[in-house]
Amino acid sequence: MERSASGVEHEPQEDMDSLVIAGEEVGSRLIMGTGGAPSMQVLREALTASGTELTTVAMRRVDPSARGSVLDVLNECGIRVLPNTAGCFTAGEAVLTAKLAREALGTNWVKLEVIADEHTLLPDPIELVDAAEQLVDDGFVVLPYTNDDPVLARRLEQIGCAAVMPLGSPIGSGLGIRNPHNIELIVERAGVPVILDAGVGTASDAALAMELGCDAVLLATAVTRARHPARMAAAMRHAVEGGRLARLAGRIPKRRYAQASSPFDGIATSQ
Amino acid sequence: MKVIVNGEPRELPDGASVADAVASVTTAGSGVAAAVNDEVVRRSAWEATPLRDADRLEVLTAVQGG
């Protein structure tokens, strides 16, 4: 390790610190969603500012009146597409949607989302595990959106999922990470990447996810519904990078009392 | 014959193929997938796959989401 004139320590391996999912390198630890953007132009600017290299889309019935395609935006930006199964309530629906996505988009990667109800949008763990098993067996690279449950995360990994994506809080809520302890437990035991998915409201939430040891953050609403989406996207990019560096650097332990940062020796005395 | 295309009943001539039915809802050359009665039909097989009365056809594409 060398110390430069600025006092910053350089660890050569940090340059190699890339996210790897299913043996493939993903250039940014910020994975974006596309839902909620008011226009394709705003989406394009936000995605560019975020620096993301992997971005989710949903699969829906074709709309003959639709103008402009989110796929065109991703292609123009050189961003890899990650289809999701958003809106599916059963394993059957999710599996069919994943297969349609594979056919339509030519990728066997899928963000698996099986929700229990429209009110909370929380994952249905029973249906989720069922769908994950079917899709892994069918050769998919499965990235499941899951509850912040360490046991469920482990089960999903054992099934053969390529990552686990625990929620910080409900989708679109902006409530941040409600149970950081559980996220830490998931990180400690995981042998696949842990991607904090859902609930991020602002940059500090994304930074916290990375400080807790998550390998990446997936977010959409916090950017697409921000007053200035591109500016928030840039904030998220820096937050993810900053949080990752802090995690690698190793935070100091928390202490009950102060620890002086200036020496006590040699203090001037007065009468 | 009557086929349900994306939830809407549609009158198609007997012998119509998946390709014919897909063409009735989109002209996109890529980024679209189709399933008949919950089974995906590969794009390369659309022309050669005939539809039958009361078949359910789903035609999906990518939209903003997630």
Coordinates of C-alpha atoms in Angstrom, one line a residue:
Chain A
M1 CA 0.0 0.0 0.0
E2 CA 1.4 3.4 -0.9
R3 CA 0.5 6.8 0.5
S4 CA 0.3 9.6 -2.1
A5 CA 1.0 13.2 -1.5
S6 CA -2.6 13.8 -0.7
G7 CA -2.5 11.2 2.0
V8 CA -4.9 8.8 0.2
E9 CA -4.0 5.2 0.4
H10 CA -4.1 3.4 -2.8
E11 CA -5.1 -0.3 -2.9
P12 CA -4.5 -1.6 -6.4
Q13 CA -7.2 -4.2 -6.0
E14 CA -9.9 -1.5 -5.6
D15 CA -9.6 -0.9 -9.3
M16 CA -10.6 -4.6 -9.8
D17 CA -13.6 -4.2 -7.4
S18 CA -16.3 -4.9 -9.8
L19 CA -19.7 -6.5 -9.3
V20 CA -19.9 -10.0 -10.8
I21 CA -23.2 -11.8 -11.2
A22 CA -23.3 -15.4 -12.5
G23 CA -19.7 -15.0 -13.7
E24 CA -20.4 -11.8 -15.7
E25 CA -19.0 -8.4 -14.7
V26 CA -21.4 -5.6 -14.3
G27 CA -19.6 -2.2 -14.5
S28 CA -21.6 -0.3 -12.0
R29 CA -22.9 -1.2 -8.5
L30 CA -26.0 0.9 -9.1
I31 CA -28.8 -1.0 -10.9
M32 CA -31.6 1.2 -12.1
G33 CA -35.3 0.7 -12.7
T34 CA -37.2 2.7 -15.3
G35 CA -40.6 3.0 -13.7
G36 CA -42.0 6.4 -13.0
A37 CA -40.0 8.6 -15.3
P38 CA -42.2 11.3 -16.8
S39 CA -40.7 11.0 -20.2
M40 CA -38.2 9.0 -22.2
Q41 CA -35.9 12.1 -22.4
V42 CA -35.9 12.4 -18.6
L43 CA -35.3 8.7 -18.3
R44 CA -32.4 8.9 -20.7
E45 CA -30.8 11.8 -18.8
A46 CA -31.2 10.1 -15.5
L47 CA -29.8 6.7 -16.6
T48 CA -26.8 8.5 -18.1
A49 CA -26.2 10.5 -14.9
S50 CA -26.5 7.3 -12.8
G51 CA -23.7 5.5 -14.7
T52 CA -25.7 2.3 -14.5
E53 CA -24.9 -0.6 -16.8
L54 CA -27.9 -2.8 -15.9
T55 CA -31.5 -1.6 -15.8
T56 CA -34.9 -3.2 -15.3
V57 CA -37.9 -3.2 -17.5
A58 CA -41.4 -4.7 -17.1
M59 CA -43.2 -6.9 -19.5
R60 CA -46.7 -5.9 -20.6
R61 CA -49.2 -6.5 -23.4
V62 CA -48.2 -4.5 -26.4
D63 CA -50.0 -1.1 -26.7
P64 CA -50.5 -0.2 -30.4
S65 CA -50.7 3.5 -29.4
A66 CA -47.4 3.5 -27.5
R67 CA -44.8 6.0 -28.7
G68 CA -41.1 5.4 -28.1
S69 CA -39.7 2.3 -26.5
V70 CA -37.8 2.0 -23.3
L71 CA -35.7 -0.6 -25.1
D72 CA -34.6 2.1 -27.6
V73 CA -33.4 4.3 -24.7
L74 CA -31.4 1.4 -23.1
N75 CA -29.9 0.6 -26.5
E76 CA -28.9 4.2 -27.1
C77 CA -27.3 4.4 -23.7
G78 CA -25.5 1.0 -24.1
I79 CA -27.2 -0.4 -21.0
R80 CA -27.9 -4.1 -20.5
V81 CA -31.6 -4.8 -20.0
L82 CA -32.9 -6.8 -17.0
P83 CA -36.5 -7.8 -17.4
N84 CA -38.6 -8.2 -14.3
T85 CA -41.8 -10.0 -13.4
A86 CA -43.4 -7.1 -11.7
G87 CA -47.1 -7.4 -11.1
C88 CA -47.1 -11.2 -10.9
F89 CA -49.0 -12.7 -8.0
T90 CA -48.3 -16.4 -8.6
A91 CA -45.4 -18.5 -9.5
G92 CA -47.2 -19.5 -12.8
E93 CA -47.6 -15.9 -13.9
A94 CA -44.0 -15.1 -13.0
V95 CA -42.6 -18.1 -14.9
L96 CA -44.6 -17.3 -18.0
T97 CA -43.6 -13.7 -17.9
A98 CA -39.9 -14.6 -17.5
K99 CA -40.1 -17.0 -20.5
L100 CA -41.8 -14.3 -22.6
A101 CA -39.1 -11.8 -21.5
R102 CA -36.3 -14.3 -22.5
E103 CA -37.9 -14.7 -25.9
A104 CA -38.6 -11.0 -26.5
L105 CA -35.3 -9.6 -25.2
G106 CA -32.9 -12.4 -25.7
T107 CA -31.6 -12.6 -22.1
N108 CA -31.9 -15.4 -19.6
W109 CA -31.4 -13.0 -16.7
V110 CA -34.6 -12.1 -14.8
K111 CA -35.4 -10.0 -11.8
L112 CA -38.0 -12.3 -10.2
E113 CA -40.7 -10.5 -8.4
V114 CA -43.8 -12.3 -7.1
I115 CA -45.9 -10.0 -4.9
A116 CA -48.5 -10.9 -2.3
D117 CA -50.9 -7.9 -2.7
E118 CA -51.2 -4.5 -4.4
H119 CA -51.3 -2.6 -1.1
T120 CA -47.8 -3.5 0.3
L121 CA -46.2 -5.0 -2.9
L122 CA -44.3 -7.3 -0.4
P123 CA -42.9 -10.5 -1.9
D124 CA -44.9 -13.7 -1.4
P125 CA -42.2 -16.0 -0.2
I126 CA -44.0 -19.3 -1.0
E127 CA -44.7 -18.4 -4.6
L128 CA -41.3 -16.8 -4.9
V129 CA -39.4 -20.0 -4.0
D130 CA -41.7 -22.0 -6.3
A131 CA -41.0 -19.7 -9.2
A132 CA -37.3 -19.5 -8.5
E133 CA -36.9 -23.3 -8.5
Q134 CA -38.7 -23.6 -11.8
L135 CA -36.7 -20.8 -13.5
V136 CA -33.3 -22.0 -12.2
D137 CA -34.2 -25.5 -13.5
D138 CA -35.0 -23.9 -16.9
G139 CA -31.6 -22.2 -17.1
F140 CA -32.4 -18.7 -16.0
V141 CA -30.1 -16.5 -14.1
V142 CA -32.5 -15.6 -11.3
L143 CA -32.3 -12.4 -9.3
P144 CA -35.1 -12.6 -6.7
Y145 CA -36.7 -9.6 -5.1
T146 CA -37.1 -10.9 -1.5
N147 CA -38.1 -9.9 2.0
D148 CA -35.3 -8.9 4.3
D149 CA -35.4 -12.4 5.8
P150 CA -32.0 -14.0 6.2
V151 CA -33.5 -17.5 6.2
L152 CA -35.4 -17.0 3.0
A153 CA -32.4 -15.4 1.4
R154 CA -30.4 -18.5 2.2
R155 CA -33.0 -20.7 0.8
L156 CA -33.1 -18.8 -2.5
E157 CA -29.3 -19.1 -2.7
Q158 CA -29.5 -22.8 -2.1
I159 CA -32.0 -23.2 -4.9
G160 CA -29.5 -21.7 -7.2
C161 CA -30.4 -18.0 -7.5
A162 CA -27.5 -15.9 -8.8
A163 CA -28.1 -13.1 -6.3
V164 CA -30.5 -12.2 -3.6
M165 CA -32.3 -8.8 -3.5
P166 CA -33.7 -8.0 -0.1
L167 CA -36.0 -5.0 0.2
G168 CA -35.0 -2.1 2.4
S169 CA -38.7 -1.2 2.8
P170 CA -41.7 -1.5 0.5
I171 CA -41.4 -0.6 -3.2
G172 CA -41.7 3.1 -3.8
S173 CA -42.1 4.0 -0.1
G174 CA -38.8 5.9 0.2
L175 CA -38.6 4.6 3.8
G176 CA -35.0 3.5 3.5
I177 CA -33.6 0.5 5.2
R178 CA -36.0 -0.4 8.0
N179 CA -34.0 -3.4 9.3
P180 CA -30.3 -2.9 8.8
H181 CA -29.5 -5.7 11.2
N182 CA -31.3 -8.2 8.9
I183 CA -29.5 -6.8 5.9
E184 CA -26.2 -7.4 7.7
L185 CA -27.2 -10.9 8.6
I186 CA -28.0 -11.6 4.9
V187 CA -24.7 -10.2 3.8
E188 CA -22.7 -12.2 6.4
R189 CA -24.1 -15.5 5.2
A190 CA -24.5 -14.9 1.5
G191 CA -22.3 -16.6 -1.1
V192 CA -23.9 -14.7 -3.9
P193 CA -24.2 -11.0 -4.4
V194 CA -26.6 -9.1 -2.2
I195 CA -28.5 -6.3 -3.9
L196 CA -30.5 -3.9 -1.8
D197 CA -33.7 -3.6 -3.7
A198 CA -36.6 -1.2 -3.0
G199 CA -37.3 1.4 -0.4
V200 CA -34.3 3.7 -1.1
G201 CA -35.5 7.3 -0.7
T202 CA -32.4 9.4 -1.0
A203 CA -28.6 9.1 -1.3
S204 CA -27.8 8.3 2.3
D205 CA -30.0 5.2 2.1
A206 CA -28.0 3.9 -0.9
A207 CA -24.7 4.7 0.9
L208 CA -25.9 2.8 4.0
A209 CA -26.8 -0.2 2.0
M210 CA -23.2 -0.4 0.6
E211 CA -21.8 0.3 4.1
L212 CA -23.7 -2.6 5.4
G213 CA -22.0 -4.8 2.9
C214 CA -24.4 -5.0 0.0
D215 CA -22.8 -5.6 -3.3
A216 CA -25.2 -3.3 -5.2
V217 CA -28.3 -1.2 -5.0
L218 CA -31.3 -1.3 -7.2
L219 CA -33.6 1.7 -7.3
A220 CA -36.0 3.6 -9.5
T221 CA -38.6 5.7 -7.8
A222 CA -36.1 7.7 -5.7
V223 CA -34.7 9.0 -9.0
T224 CA -37.5 8.9 -11.5
R225 CA -39.9 10.8 -9.1
A226 CA -37.4 13.2 -7.7
R227 CA -37.8 16.9 -8.6
H228 CA -34.6 16.6 -10.6
P229 CA -34.2 13.0 -11.7
A230 CA -30.8 13.4 -13.3
R231 CA -29.4 15.2 -10.3
M232 CA -30.7 12.5 -7.9
A233 CA -29.3 9.9 -10.2
A234 CA -25.8 11.4 -9.9
A235 CA -26.3 11.6 -6.2
M236 CA -27.1 7.9 -6.1
R237 CA -24.0 7.1 -8.2
H238 CA -21.8 8.9 -5.8
A239 CA -23.5 7.5 -2.8
V240 CA -23.1 3.9 -4.0
E241 CA -19.4 4.5 -4.8
G242 CA -18.9 6.3 -1.4
G243 CA -20.6 3.6 0.5
R244 CA -18.6 0.9 -1.2
L245 CA -15.3 2.7 -0.5
A246 CA -16.3 3.2 3.2
R247 CA -17.2 -0.5 3.4
L248 CA -13.8 -1.5 2.0
A249 CA -12.0 1.0 4.1
G250 CA -13.5 -0.3 7.3
R251 CA -15.4 2.0 9.6
I252 CA -14.1 2.8 13.1
P253 CA -16.0 1.1 16.0
K254 CA -18.6 3.2 17.7
R255 CA -17.7 4.3 21.2
R256 CA -19.7 5.5 24.2
Y257 CA -17.4 8.3 25.1
A258 CA -15.2 10.7 23.1
Q259 CA -11.7 9.8 22.0
A260 CA -9.5 12.9 21.6
S261 CA -8.1 13.3 18.1
S262 CA -5.6 16.0 19.3
P263 CA -2.8 15.1 21.7
F264 CA -3.1 16.3 25.3
D265 CA 0.7 16.6 25.7
G266 CA 2.2 20.1 25.3
I267 CA -1.0 22.1 25.9
A268 CA -0.3 25.7 26.9
T269 CA -1.2 26.5 30.4
S270 CA -2.3 29.8 31.9
Q271 CA -2.3 31.2 35.3
Chain B
M1 CA -62.9 -18.1 -35.6
K2 CA -62.7 -16.1 -32.5
V3 CA -59.3 -15.7 -30.7
I4 CA -58.6 -13.8 -27.5
V5 CA -55.7 -11.5 -28.2
N6 CA -54.4 -9.7 -25.2
G7 CA -57.7 -10.2 -23.4
E8 CA -59.8 -8.9 -26.3
P9 CA -61.8 -11.2 -28.6
R10 CA -60.8 -10.9 -32.2
E11 CA -62.3 -12.4 -35.3
L12 CA -59.6 -14.0 -37.5
P13 CA -60.0 -16.1 -40.7
D14 CA -59.7 -19.9 -40.2
G15 CA -56.2 -21.0 -40.5
A16 CA -54.7 -17.7 -39.3
S17 CA -51.3 -18.2 -37.7
V18 CA -49.7 -16.7 -34.6
A19 CA -47.8 -14.3 -37.0
D20 CA -51.1 -13.1 -38.4
A21 CA -52.6 -12.4 -35.0
V22 CA -49.5 -10.7 -33.7
A23 CA -49.4 -8.5 -36.8
S24 CA -52.9 -7.3 -35.8
V25 CA -51.6 -5.7 -32.6
T26 CA -48.0 -4.7 -33.4
T27 CA -45.7 -4.1 -36.3
A28 CA -42.5 -4.2 -34.1
G29 CA -39.8 -6.3 -35.7
S30 CA -38.2 -7.2 -32.4
G31 CA -38.6 -7.0 -28.6
V32 CA -42.0 -8.8 -28.7
A33 CA -42.9 -12.3 -27.5
A34 CA -46.0 -14.4 -27.8
A35 CA -47.7 -17.1 -25.9
V36 CA -50.6 -19.3 -26.9
N37 CA -52.6 -20.7 -24.0
D38 CA -49.7 -19.9 -21.6
E39 CA -47.0 -21.6 -23.8
V40 CA -44.4 -19.4 -25.4
V41 CA -44.2 -19.7 -29.2
R42 CA -40.8 -18.8 -30.5
R43 CA -40.8 -16.0 -33.1
S44 CA -39.3 -18.4 -35.6
A45 CA -42.3 -20.6 -35.3
W46 CA -45.0 -17.9 -35.5
E47 CA -45.7 -18.4 -39.2
A48 CA -46.0 -22.1 -38.9
T49 CA -48.2 -22.2 -35.8
P50 CA -51.9 -22.1 -36.6
L51 CA -54.4 -20.7 -34.1
R52 CA -57.6 -22.5 -33.2
D53 CA -61.0 -21.1 -32.1
A54 CA -60.9 -19.8 -28.5
D55 CA -57.2 -19.8 -28.3
R56 CA -55.7 -17.2 -25.9
L57 CA -52.8 -15.3 -27.3
E58 CA -50.7 -13.0 -25.2
V59 CA -48.3 -10.6 -27.0
L60 CA -45.9 -8.8 -24.7
T61 CA -43.1 -6.2 -24.9
A62 CA -40.9 -4.3 -22.6
V63 CA -42.2 -1.2 -20.9
Q64 CA -40.9 1.1 -18.2
G65 CA -41.0 -0.6 -14.8
G66 CA -39.1 -1.9 -11.8

